[in-house]
XYZ file of C-alpha atoms in Angstrom:
268
model
C 15.843 51.792 -7.154
C 18.672 54.447 -7.510
C 18.767 56.434 -10.615
C 22.210 55.222 -11.380
C 21.359 51.612 -11.010
C 23.409 49.623 -13.679
C 20.663 46.818 -13.702
C 23.496 44.072 -12.868
C 21.904 42.945 -9.556
C 24.525 40.098 -9.219
C 27.506 42.269 -9.113
C 25.535 44.874 -7.141
C 26.305 45.700 -3.234
C 22.975 47.557 -2.671
C 20.024 46.254 -1.150
C 17.276 47.916 -3.215
C 13.375 46.588 -3.689
C 14.677 45.738 -7.325
C 17.440 43.389 -6.460
C 16.907 39.765 -7.801
C 19.190 36.791 -7.900
C 21.490 36.675 -11.205
C 19.977 36.786 -14.248
C 22.372 35.092 -16.669
C 21.241 32.087 -18.192
C 23.112 28.709 -17.815
C 24.960 27.652 -20.439
C 24.474 23.925 -21.583
C 26.459 21.695 -19.750
C 27.756 19.871 -23.144
C 28.579 23.847 -24.514
C 31.872 25.534 -24.440
C 31.991 29.259 -25.363
C 34.706 31.291 -24.549
C 34.219 34.890 -25.816
C 30.425 36.416 -26.744
C 30.457 39.716 -28.622
C 27.054 41.487 -29.357
C 26.065 43.663 -32.714
C 23.894 46.028 -31.939
C 22.024 49.525 -32.933
C 19.730 51.962 -31.597
C 17.208 51.140 -34.162
C 16.356 48.776 -36.923
C 17.318 48.514 -40.970
C 20.982 49.622 -40.374
C 22.730 46.185 -41.243
C 23.461 44.763 -37.868
C 22.781 40.820 -39.682
C 25.158 42.141 -42.447
C 27.700 42.941 -40.107
C 27.339 39.985 -38.096
C 27.595 37.618 -41.115
C 30.879 39.579 -42.262
C 32.526 39.475 -38.816
C 31.818 35.926 -38.528
C 32.983 34.622 -41.643
C 36.155 36.817 -40.896
C 36.625 35.206 -37.970
C 35.981 31.506 -39.095
C 38.636 32.195 -42.100
C 41.346 33.233 -39.516
C 40.663 29.639 -37.846
C 38.726 30.406 -34.800
C 35.695 28.123 -34.332
C 32.945 31.150 -34.635
C 29.053 31.020 -33.594
C 26.286 33.206 -34.200
C 23.256 33.149 -31.873
C 20.225 35.386 -33.982
C 18.432 36.772 -31.319
C 16.698 39.261 -33.833
C 13.627 36.487 -33.357
C 11.177 38.544 -35.443
C 13.348 39.601 -38.009
C 15.693 36.210 -38.625
C 18.144 36.362 -41.877
C 21.203 35.101 -40.711
C 20.191 31.602 -42.166
C 19.223 33.004 -45.426
C 22.703 34.885 -45.947
C 24.429 31.495 -45.408
C 22.219 29.451 -47.355
C 20.972 27.389 -44.317
C 17.880 25.957 -44.871
C 17.840 23.009 -42.880
C 15.788 22.219 -39.780
C 17.899 22.023 -36.411
C 18.074 18.771 -34.952
C 17.557 18.410 -31.173
C 18.145 15.127 -28.622
C 17.656 14.389 -24.993
C 20.531 17.016 -24.084
C 19.404 19.810 -26.184
C 19.473 21.274 -29.675
C 22.261 21.346 -32.358
C 23.131 23.880 -34.086
C 23.131 23.960 -37.663
C 26.774 24.408 -39.473
C 27.409 26.924 -42.688
C 29.694 25.720 -45.738
C 32.893 26.952 -43.621
C 31.739 25.292 -40.450
C 30.209 28.605 -38.719
C 27.644 27.119 -36.051
C 24.274 29.086 -36.189
C 21.077 28.900 -34.304
C 17.745 31.180 -35.481
C 14.358 31.144 -34.969
C 14.166 30.192 -38.838
C 15.741 26.865 -38.310
C 12.562 25.758 -36.066
C 10.015 26.941 -37.742
C 8.067 24.743 -40.189
C 7.816 27.686 -42.482
C 10.626 30.079 -42.474
C 7.996 32.784 -44.235
C 5.612 32.431 -41.276
C 5.543 35.728 -39.259
C 6.761 35.227 -35.453
C 3.517 36.878 -33.697
C 4.801 36.580 -30.252
C 4.807 39.025 -26.911
C 8.091 40.311 -25.309
C 8.171 37.619 -22.674
C 8.085 34.495 -25.003
C 10.853 35.906 -27.025
C 12.853 36.865 -23.944
C 12.405 33.304 -23.392
C 13.663 31.691 -26.759
C 16.579 34.007 -26.814
C 17.606 32.323 -23.075
C 16.900 28.852 -24.622
C 19.399 29.521 -27.631
C 22.009 29.944 -24.860
C 21.193 27.149 -22.185
C 19.495 24.527 -24.738
C 21.583 24.663 -27.727
C 24.942 22.432 -27.674
C 27.736 24.848 -28.630
C 30.796 23.090 -29.395
C 34.133 24.596 -28.736
C 33.163 27.863 -29.919
C 36.122 30.583 -29.607
C 33.855 33.410 -30.619
C 30.062 34.055 -31.057
C 28.438 36.606 -32.281
C 24.895 37.488 -30.921
C 22.827 39.323 -33.954
C 21.110 41.428 -31.597
C 17.318 42.829 -32.039
C 17.058 46.357 -32.649
C 16.693 49.204 -30.188
C 16.817 49.427 -26.550
C 13.908 47.713 -25.074
C 12.768 44.568 -23.118
C 14.213 41.856 -25.707
C 18.000 43.716 -25.848
C 17.853 44.182 -22.133
C 17.011 40.316 -22.227
C 20.040 39.745 -23.910
C 22.228 41.572 -22.076
C 21.156 40.565 -18.895
C 21.007 36.968 -19.485
C 24.161 36.378 -21.709
C 27.885 37.256 -20.364
C 28.439 39.378 -23.164
C 32.136 40.563 -23.341
C 31.624 43.879 -25.583
C 29.473 45.555 -28.024
C 29.916 46.631 -31.560
C 27.503 49.373 -32.616
C 26.323 49.469 -36.041
C 24.831 52.909 -37.848
C 24.589 54.487 -41.069
C 25.646 58.130 -42.219
C 22.269 60.048 -41.801
C 21.961 62.990 -39.589
C 20.376 61.281 -37.233
C 23.223 59.239 -36.438
C 23.912 60.998 -33.081
C 20.706 60.753 -31.619
C 20.322 56.991 -32.168
C 24.157 55.739 -31.910
C 23.738 57.731 -28.518
C 20.780 55.510 -27.320
C 22.779 52.408 -27.837
C 26.021 53.643 -26.356
C 24.033 54.612 -23.304
C 22.462 51.083 -23.004
C 25.532 49.240 -22.887
C 27.312 51.945 -20.451
C 24.340 51.202 -18.278
C 24.502 47.700 -18.438
C 28.296 47.719 -17.952
C 29.236 46.117 -21.366
C 32.495 47.217 -22.767
C 31.939 48.981 -26.258
C 34.446 47.528 -28.896
C 33.878 50.263 -31.394
C 31.625 51.763 -34.149
C 30.560 50.279 -37.857
C 29.467 52.423 -40.295
C 27.209 50.560 -42.823
C 26.047 52.031 -46.248
C 28.682 54.561 -46.062
C 29.326 55.352 -49.324
C 28.727 53.652 -52.831
C 31.963 53.707 -55.293
C 32.038 54.852 -58.898
C 32.440 51.906 -60.919
C 33.918 54.303 -63.859
C 36.514 56.496 -61.697
C 36.771 54.795 -58.580
C 35.210 57.881 -56.675
C 33.193 57.436 -53.260
C 29.946 58.754 -53.391
C 28.542 59.423 -50.100
C 24.685 58.713 -50.981
C 23.659 60.115 -47.433
C 25.355 63.031 -47.233
C 28.519 63.843 -45.410
C 29.649 61.262 -43.113
C 29.461 62.017 -39.291
C 30.030 58.898 -37.628
C 33.797 59.185 -37.577
C 33.275 62.617 -35.625
C 31.047 61.046 -33.307
C 32.733 58.178 -32.452
C 36.184 60.446 -31.818
C 34.366 62.569 -29.538
C 33.190 59.761 -27.663
C 36.769 58.089 -27.580
C 35.490 54.991 -29.340
C 37.149 53.549 -32.733
C 35.444 53.409 -35.814
C 35.919 49.713 -36.849
C 34.704 49.808 -40.490
C 33.562 51.271 -43.147
C 31.265 49.198 -45.256
C 30.093 50.475 -48.698
C 26.981 49.905 -50.631
C 28.231 46.854 -52.719
C 26.028 44.978 -55.222
C 28.122 42.023 -55.052
C 27.959 41.902 -51.599
C 24.036 42.263 -51.612
C 24.049 39.528 -54.370
C 26.162 37.083 -52.304
C 23.498 37.755 -49.340
C 20.765 37.064 -51.472
C 21.845 34.157 -52.962
C 22.933 32.712 -49.527
C 26.845 32.943 -50.193
C 28.170 35.558 -48.088
C 30.897 33.319 -46.984
C 32.518 33.668 -50.410
C 32.578 37.137 -50.552
C 36.623 37.780 -50.392
C 36.947 41.875 -49.077
C 37.638 41.948 -45.169
C 36.684 44.974 -43.595
C 37.822 44.618 -40.232
C 41.229 44.470 -38.403
C 42.016 41.185 -37.431
C 43.023 42.262 -34.161
C 39.246 43.091 -33.551
C 38.406 39.476 -33.960
């Protein structure tokens, strides 16, 4: 295998020993999905699920039929943020995604477990298989935009998502800490190796606003993501502050009621 391998065997003209047939999973014959965007990060705990939920909510409010595929199998939080606790139903043709109050279609392992608090103690190949089933076995109804809440890091499971799903672009989430250049760099390089366009970067927990004077306070030190984005020719799509109202909406399952829009409508 060449050191410059992109891991995209279906579009490669080389005859190396690692060459395989297309790894793309087939979409359910009753499904229709136009665009798929992955929300990723180089590590966990930076707010991928929050950014996914905000993007989906804004997209749905703009009149696009939106869906979320929760690929973070071991740490699913999307249903909680939307207040969806019902179990997904199925028929002979596939699984029906659950819908949020505004009509966003979502699928998550927590909608399939008997008890959502049960830990998912599965090995990588099993998790990868579930993600493929979320694409192939779920009946997605006329979806204009799907956001995939990616598992953290750059290992086996994120690789499965990038290889199995037709990802049109990736949005990378980070926080303002000093280590941002290394963490974001890993996610950027993985997307580039997979030949997936990078839509831009999102800085979460960017600042907190003083309730008395309105001054923006950088709790994690000087913000560096904008410089890093500019150095790599990538747009900084949004800065999301630490906001108690937003956190409370997530805890109550009312993320769709949060009115602030952080993203440019042209992005969606």
